[in-house]
Amino acid sequence: MKLKGPIGIFDSGVGGTSIWRAIEAQMPLEHTLYLADSKNAPYGKKSKEAILALCIKNTELLIDQGAKIIVVACNTATTNAIDYLRSNYELPFIGIEPAIKPAALQTKTKSVGILATQGTLSSALFAKTSETFAKDVEVIEVIGTGLVELIESDQIESPEMESLLTQYLAPMKAANIDHLVLGCSHYPYLIPKIKTLLSKEVKIIDSGEAVARQTERILEQHALSYAHEKSSHQFYTNSDPKVISKILADHPAPKSISYKDF
Ligand code: DGL
């Protein structure tokens, strides 16, 4: 068992850093190693087979680098590949799925919105979760086409972003949603903008904290938790490191961010 190894985390790009933030907050003395596969973003438009091949590549690199657990910090990758990863590798995997269940349990208007990628919304796992937990609720599903590309190219504050979000939230507003589920780990970075476009009554839910708590539980169950005196946080990106540096600029933990060809 690699007790002292890092928590491995991967995403199709910089979005999974929203999950990394929650993990670092929950377990500040664990080492982390994050892969941003930005060169291959977005995963959401790719076939299941293509997504699986990318997940295998990321998993093997994290294992080579000593990861003791892998957090698939991408809804699209989780919904399409987690079963395969769990049955083909020995270490534990944590996945991330749209938080439809809490939204469906808490809604008063009986109408909830979900913004996610095409790959997530068309997956069998998402269909099963919706069928199990949101049978009696109207779920307004919208594909966030173009949002990941704008985040990956440092255009969160752009007029294009505002216009896409206005368009995507319109059918949700018309359906009187009271919960919006962010079904893509990139989207928490859009919360400040989304809040200006929706009524204050709408609760925005993402999965970061739940994933961090689950990661801690599974590490404890496998006797893999470790408190280093000082934690290290390594980020590898196969695209321009400036984008990830900027997205994490407000986070105080010391970190190393570098380019790697993978
Ligand atoms: N962060 C990924 C997710 O959670 C992004 C999707 C993509 O690359 O299309 O789904």
Tab-separated table of C-alpha atoms and ligand atoms in Angstrom:
chain	number	residue	atom	x	y	z
A	1	MET	CA	0.000	0.000	0.000
A	2	LYS	CA	1.311	3.431	-0.971
A	3	LEU	CA	0.396	5.185	2.248
A	4	LYS	CA	2.515	8.231	1.512
A	5	GLY	CA	1.649	8.548	-2.173
A	6	PRO	CA	-0.455	11.404	-3.502
A	7	ILE	CA	-4.171	11.483	-4.141
A	8	GLY	CA	-4.261	11.327	-7.947
A	9	ILE	CA	-6.837	13.512	-9.661
A	10	PHE	CA	-7.573	13.941	-13.368
A	11	ASP	CA	-9.915	15.925	-15.549
A	12	SER	CA	-10.202	16.827	-19.219
A	13	GLY	CA	-8.642	20.138	-18.224
A	14	VAL	CA	-8.659	22.802	-15.554
A	15	GLY	CA	-12.245	22.250	-14.328
A	16	GLY	CA	-11.393	19.451	-11.916
A	17	THR	CA	-9.405	21.975	-9.883
A	18	SER	CA	-12.836	22.810	-8.387
A	19	ILE	CA	-12.740	19.272	-6.966
A	20	TRP	CA	-9.065	19.612	-5.997
A	21	ARG	CA	-10.021	22.693	-3.933
A	22	ALA	CA	-12.586	20.678	-1.977
A	23	ILE	CA	-10.111	17.803	-1.457
A	24	GLU	CA	-7.372	20.151	-0.244
A	25	ALA	CA	-9.821	21.820	2.147
A	26	GLN	CA	-10.961	18.452	3.520
A	27	MET	CA	-7.483	16.843	3.801
A	28	PRO	CA	-4.888	19.649	3.854
A	29	LEU	CA	-2.024	17.336	4.864
A	30	GLU	CA	-2.340	14.837	2.017
A	31	HIS	CA	-0.157	15.177	-1.104
A	32	THR	CA	-2.044	15.630	-4.377
A	33	LEU	CA	-1.114	15.128	-8.021
A	34	TYR	CA	-3.438	16.620	-10.643
A	35	LEU	CA	-3.505	15.938	-14.395
A	36	ALA	CA	-5.176	18.493	-16.661
A	37	ASP	CA	-5.665	16.765	-20.005
A	38	SER	CA	-6.487	20.108	-21.632
A	39	LYS	CA	-4.995	19.055	-24.968
A	40	ASN	CA	-7.896	16.612	-25.317
A	41	ALA	CA	-10.665	18.846	-23.930
A	42	PRO	CA	-13.563	18.749	-24.276
A	43	TYR	CA	-14.228	15.085	-23.506
A	44	GLY	CA	-17.966	15.757	-23.647
A	45	LYS	CA	-18.232	15.512	-27.418
A	46	LYS	CA	-16.145	12.359	-27.786
A	47	SER	CA	-17.341	8.753	-28.137
A	48	LYS	CA	-17.429	6.455	-25.110
A	49	GLU	CA	-14.472	4.513	-26.558
A	50	ALA	CA	-12.384	7.667	-27.023
A	51	ILE	CA	-13.176	8.857	-23.473
A	52	LEU	CA	-12.232	5.436	-22.090
A	53	ALA	CA	-8.872	5.466	-23.907
A	54	LEU	CA	-8.059	8.914	-22.439
A	55	CYS	CA	-9.064	7.768	-18.941
A	56	ILE	CA	-6.772	4.735	-19.221
A	57	LYS	CA	-3.866	6.965	-20.311
A	58	ASN	CA	-4.431	9.343	-17.356
A	59	THR	CA	-4.881	6.494	-14.874
A	60	GLU	CA	-1.642	4.800	-15.913
A	61	LEU	CA	0.344	8.006	-15.621
A	62	LEU	CA	-1.050	8.643	-12.117
A	63	ILE	CA	-0.244	5.063	-11.077
A	64	ASP	CA	3.308	5.422	-12.483
A	65	GLN	CA	3.684	8.549	-10.358
A	66	GLY	CA	2.693	6.659	-7.191
A	67	ALA	CA	-0.968	7.666	-6.724
A	68	LYS	CA	-2.697	5.693	-3.953
A	69	ILE	CA	-6.250	6.523	-5.024
A	70	ILE	CA	-7.649	8.182	-8.150
A	71	VAL	CA	-10.353	10.824	-8.193
A	72	VAL	CA	-11.945	11.074	-11.613
A	73	ALA	CA	-12.745	14.788	-11.299
A	74	CYS	CA	-14.810	14.838	-14.471
A	75	ASN	CA	-18.475	13.889	-14.782
A	76	THR	CA	-18.061	12.916	-18.429
A	77	ALA	CA	-15.159	10.566	-17.657
A	78	THR	CA	-16.911	9.110	-14.610
A	79	THR	CA	-20.204	8.404	-16.326
A	80	ASN	CA	-18.450	6.739	-19.269
A	81	ALA	CA	-15.430	4.973	-17.779
A	82	ILE	CA	-15.555	4.432	-14.003
A	83	ASP	CA	-16.924	0.873	-14.176
A	84	TYR	CA	-14.111	-0.142	-16.491
A	85	LEU	CA	-11.436	1.530	-14.345
A	86	ARG	CA	-12.737	-0.067	-11.149
A	87	SER	CA	-12.708	-3.526	-12.644
A	88	ASN	CA	-9.291	-3.256	-14.296
A	89	TYR	CA	-7.082	-1.545	-11.703
A	90	GLU	CA	-6.447	-2.431	-8.084
A	91	LEU	CA	-6.429	0.976	-6.460
A	92	PRO	CA	-9.682	2.666	-5.378
A	93	PHE	CA	-11.431	5.159	-7.705
A	94	ILE	CA	-13.732	7.988	-6.693
A	95	GLY	CA	-16.069	9.312	-9.360
A	96	ILE	CA	-18.138	12.435	-9.719
A	97	GLU	CA	-21.735	12.452	-10.878
A	98	PRO	CA	-24.273	15.255	-11.217
A	99	ALA	CA	-25.953	15.845	-7.842
A	100	ILE	CA	-29.469	15.132	-9.120
A	101	LYS	CA	-30.460	13.267	-5.957
A	102	PRO	CA	-30.194	16.168	-3.436
A	103	ALA	CA	-31.804	18.540	-5.951
A	104	ALA	CA	-34.750	16.173	-6.502
A	105	LEU	CA	-35.172	15.628	-2.759
A	106	GLN	CA	-35.133	19.336	-1.904
A	107	THR	CA	-37.080	20.935	-4.748
A	108	LYS	CA	-40.319	22.681	-3.844
A	109	THR	CA	-41.280	23.759	-7.360
A	110	LYS	CA	-40.787	20.143	-8.529
A	111	SER	CA	-38.585	21.490	-11.274
A	112	VAL	CA	-34.787	21.326	-11.362
A	113	GLY	CA	-32.249	22.249	-13.998
A	114	ILE	CA	-29.092	20.416	-14.972
A	115	LEU	CA	-26.300	21.866	-17.031
A	116	ALA	CA	-23.772	19.248	-18.186
A	117	THR	CA	-21.918	17.985	-21.231
A	118	GLN	CA	-23.473	15.894	-23.960
A	119	GLY	CA	-21.338	12.912	-22.875
A	120	THR	CA	-22.738	13.050	-19.332
A	121	LEU	CA	-26.376	13.665	-20.239
A	122	SER	CA	-26.418	10.839	-22.783
A	123	SER	CA	-24.682	8.292	-20.504
A	124	ALA	CA	-26.428	5.208	-19.141
A	125	LEU	CA	-25.265	6.062	-15.603
A	126	PHE	CA	-26.949	9.476	-15.716
A	127	ALA	CA	-30.160	7.936	-17.110
A	128	LYS	CA	-30.173	5.452	-14.244
A	129	THR	CA	-29.562	8.099	-11.548
A	130	SER	CA	-32.328	10.337	-12.926
A	131	GLU	CA	-34.743	7.436	-13.185
A	132	THR	CA	-33.989	6.348	-9.604
A	133	PHE	CA	-34.060	9.707	-7.855
A	134	ALA	CA	-35.909	12.206	-10.023
A	135	LYS	CA	-38.897	10.254	-11.309
A	136	ASP	CA	-41.456	12.671	-9.899
A	137	VAL	CA	-39.598	15.843	-10.749
A	138	GLU	CA	-39.315	17.783	-13.997
A	139	VAL	CA	-35.629	17.811	-14.974
A	140	ILE	CA	-34.647	20.456	-17.516
A	141	GLU	CA	-31.481	19.078	-19.130
A	142	VAL	CA	-29.306	21.512	-21.065
A	143	ILE	CA	-26.011	20.702	-22.795
A	144	GLY	CA	-23.441	23.397	-22.042
A	145	THR	CA	-21.971	23.426	-25.558
A	146	GLY	CA	-18.922	25.680	-25.750
A	147	LEU	CA	-18.604	26.455	-22.030
A	148	VAL	CA	-15.644	24.130	-21.376
A	149	GLU	CA	-13.807	25.527	-24.417
A	150	LEU	CA	-14.236	29.110	-23.137
A	151	ILE	CA	-13.020	28.159	-19.631
A	152	GLU	CA	-10.028	26.310	-21.100
A	153	SER	CA	-9.105	29.386	-23.119
A	154	ASP	CA	-9.306	31.803	-20.193
A	155	GLN	CA	-12.577	33.436	-21.320
A	156	ILE	CA	-14.739	33.089	-18.214
A	157	GLU	CA	-15.445	36.818	-18.193
A	158	SER	CA	-16.125	37.132	-21.932
A	159	PRO	CA	-19.319	38.411	-23.627
A	160	GLU	CA	-19.531	35.002	-25.398
A	161	MET	CA	-19.764	33.288	-22.004
A	162	GLU	CA	-22.513	35.628	-20.851
A	163	SER	CA	-24.484	35.098	-24.028
A	164	LEU	CA	-24.192	31.276	-23.921
A	165	LEU	CA	-25.210	31.154	-20.244
A	166	THR	CA	-28.179	33.464	-20.884
A	167	GLN	CA	-29.312	31.138	-23.664
A	168	TYR	CA	-28.824	27.919	-21.632
A	169	LEU	CA	-30.536	29.197	-18.491
A	170	ALA	CA	-33.598	30.566	-20.335
A	171	PRO	CA	-35.559	27.261	-20.532
A	172	MET	CA	-34.757	26.602	-16.869
A	173	LYS	CA	-36.081	29.989	-15.814
A	174	ALA	CA	-39.194	29.410	-17.929
A	175	ALA	CA	-39.747	26.086	-16.106
A	176	ASN	CA	-39.428	27.786	-12.697
A	177	ILE	CA	-36.533	25.666	-11.422
A	178	ASP	CA	-35.501	26.157	-7.792
A	179	HIS	CA	-32.288	24.064	-8.012
A	180	LEU	CA	-29.579	24.115	-10.644
A	181	VAL	CA	-27.244	21.127	-10.736
A	182	LEU	CA	-23.813	21.800	-12.209
A	183	GLY	CA	-23.005	18.488	-13.852
A	184	CYS	CA	-19.508	19.363	-15.051
A	185	SER	CA	-16.522	20.073	-12.829
A	186	HIS	CA	-15.599	23.117	-14.931
A	187	TYR	CA	-18.873	24.896	-14.188
A	188	PRO	CA	-18.315	25.924	-10.518
A	189	TYR	CA	-16.025	28.605	-11.980
A	190	LEU	CA	-19.133	30.065	-13.643
A	191	ILE	CA	-21.141	30.413	-10.402
A	192	PRO	CA	-20.532	34.185	-9.966
A	193	LYS	CA	-21.814	34.791	-13.516
A	194	ILE	CA	-24.718	32.316	-13.215
A	195	LYS	CA	-25.849	34.037	-10.002
A	196	THR	CA	-26.271	37.311	-11.876
A	197	LEU	CA	-28.538	35.569	-14.396
A	198	LEU	CA	-30.830	33.567	-12.063
A	199	SER	CA	-33.152	34.562	-9.260
A	200	LYS	CA	-31.645	34.496	-5.758
A	201	GLU	CA	-34.075	31.729	-4.824
A	202	VAL	CA	-32.380	29.189	-7.096
A	203	LYS	CA	-29.927	26.984	-5.218
A	204	ILE	CA	-26.826	26.012	-7.200
A	205	ILE	CA	-25.441	22.570	-6.389
A	206	ASP	CA	-22.104	21.094	-7.347
A	207	SER	CA	-20.464	17.886	-6.218
A	208	GLY	CA	-17.080	19.061	-4.884
A	209	GLU	CA	-17.618	18.699	-1.141
A	210	ALA	CA	-19.424	15.371	-1.444
A	211	VAL	CA	-16.557	13.989	-3.542
A	212	ALA	CA	-13.964	15.212	-1.020
A	213	ARG	CA	-15.826	13.599	1.893
A	214	GLN	CA	-16.166	10.342	-0.029
A	215	THR	CA	-12.434	10.394	-0.897
A	216	GLU	CA	-11.577	10.770	2.792
A	217	ARG	CA	-13.952	7.936	3.767
A	218	ILE	CA	-12.485	5.550	1.189
A	219	LEU	CA	-8.893	6.408	2.152
A	220	GLU	CA	-9.757	5.645	5.782
A	221	GLN	CA	-11.488	2.392	4.853
A	222	HIS	CA	-8.370	1.249	2.965
A	223	ALA	CA	-6.037	2.485	5.736
A	224	LEU	CA	-4.477	4.861	3.200
A	225	SER	CA	-4.915	8.228	4.956
A	226	TYR	CA	-1.690	10.034	5.795
A	227	ALA	CA	-0.916	13.390	7.381
A	228	HIS	CA	2.335	14.774	5.986
A	229	GLU	CA	4.050	17.502	7.929
A	230	LYS	CA	3.831	19.685	4.848
A	231	SER	CA	1.734	18.694	1.866
A	232	SER	CA	2.849	18.972	-1.761
A	233	HIS	CA	0.540	19.775	-4.660
A	234	GLN	CA	1.779	18.985	-8.147
A	235	PHE	CA	-0.207	19.949	-11.259
A	236	TYR	CA	0.679	18.686	-14.735
A	237	THR	CA	-0.985	20.096	-17.828
A	238	ASN	CA	-0.405	19.085	-21.444
A	239	SER	CA	-1.385	22.594	-22.588
A	240	ASP	CA	-0.429	26.146	-21.555
A	241	PRO	CA	0.253	26.164	-17.751
A	242	LYS	CA	-0.858	29.816	-17.583
A	243	VAL	CA	-4.556	28.866	-17.668
A	244	ILE	CA	-4.373	26.578	-14.641
A	245	SER	CA	-2.082	29.038	-12.811
A	246	LYS	CA	-4.643	31.783	-13.314
A	247	ILE	CA	-7.594	29.661	-12.232
A	248	LEU	CA	-5.767	28.749	-8.995
A	249	ALA	CA	-4.198	32.171	-8.409
A	250	ASP	CA	-6.509	32.935	-5.471
A	251	HIS	CA	-5.687	29.658	-3.673
A	252	PRO	CA	-3.058	30.059	-0.940
A	253	ALA	CA	-1.572	26.513	-0.821
A	254	PRO	CA	1.968	26.273	-2.280
A	255	LYS	CA	1.818	24.352	-5.548
A	256	SER	CA	3.923	23.414	-8.509
A	257	ILE	CA	2.332	23.757	-11.963
A	258	SER	CA	4.190	22.512	-15.011
A	259	TYR	CA	3.822	21.360	-18.600
A	260	LYS	CA	4.103	17.642	-19.287
A	261	ASP	CA	3.588	15.809	-22.537
A	262	PHE	CA	1.065	13.055	-21.842
B	1	DGL	N1	-14.911	18.674	-16.404
B	1	DGL	C1	-15.550	17.781	-17.323
B	1	DGL	C2	-16.841	17.251	-16.726
B	1	DGL	O1	-16.990	17.300	-15.522
B	1	DGL	C3	-15.554	18.425	-18.596
B	1	DGL	C4	-16.074	17.995	-19.722
B	1	DGL	C5	-15.480	18.022	-21.054
B	1	DGL	O2	-14.274	17.935	-21.194
B	1	DGL	O3	-16.302	18.091	-21.957
B	1	DGL	O4	-17.699	16.736	-17.388
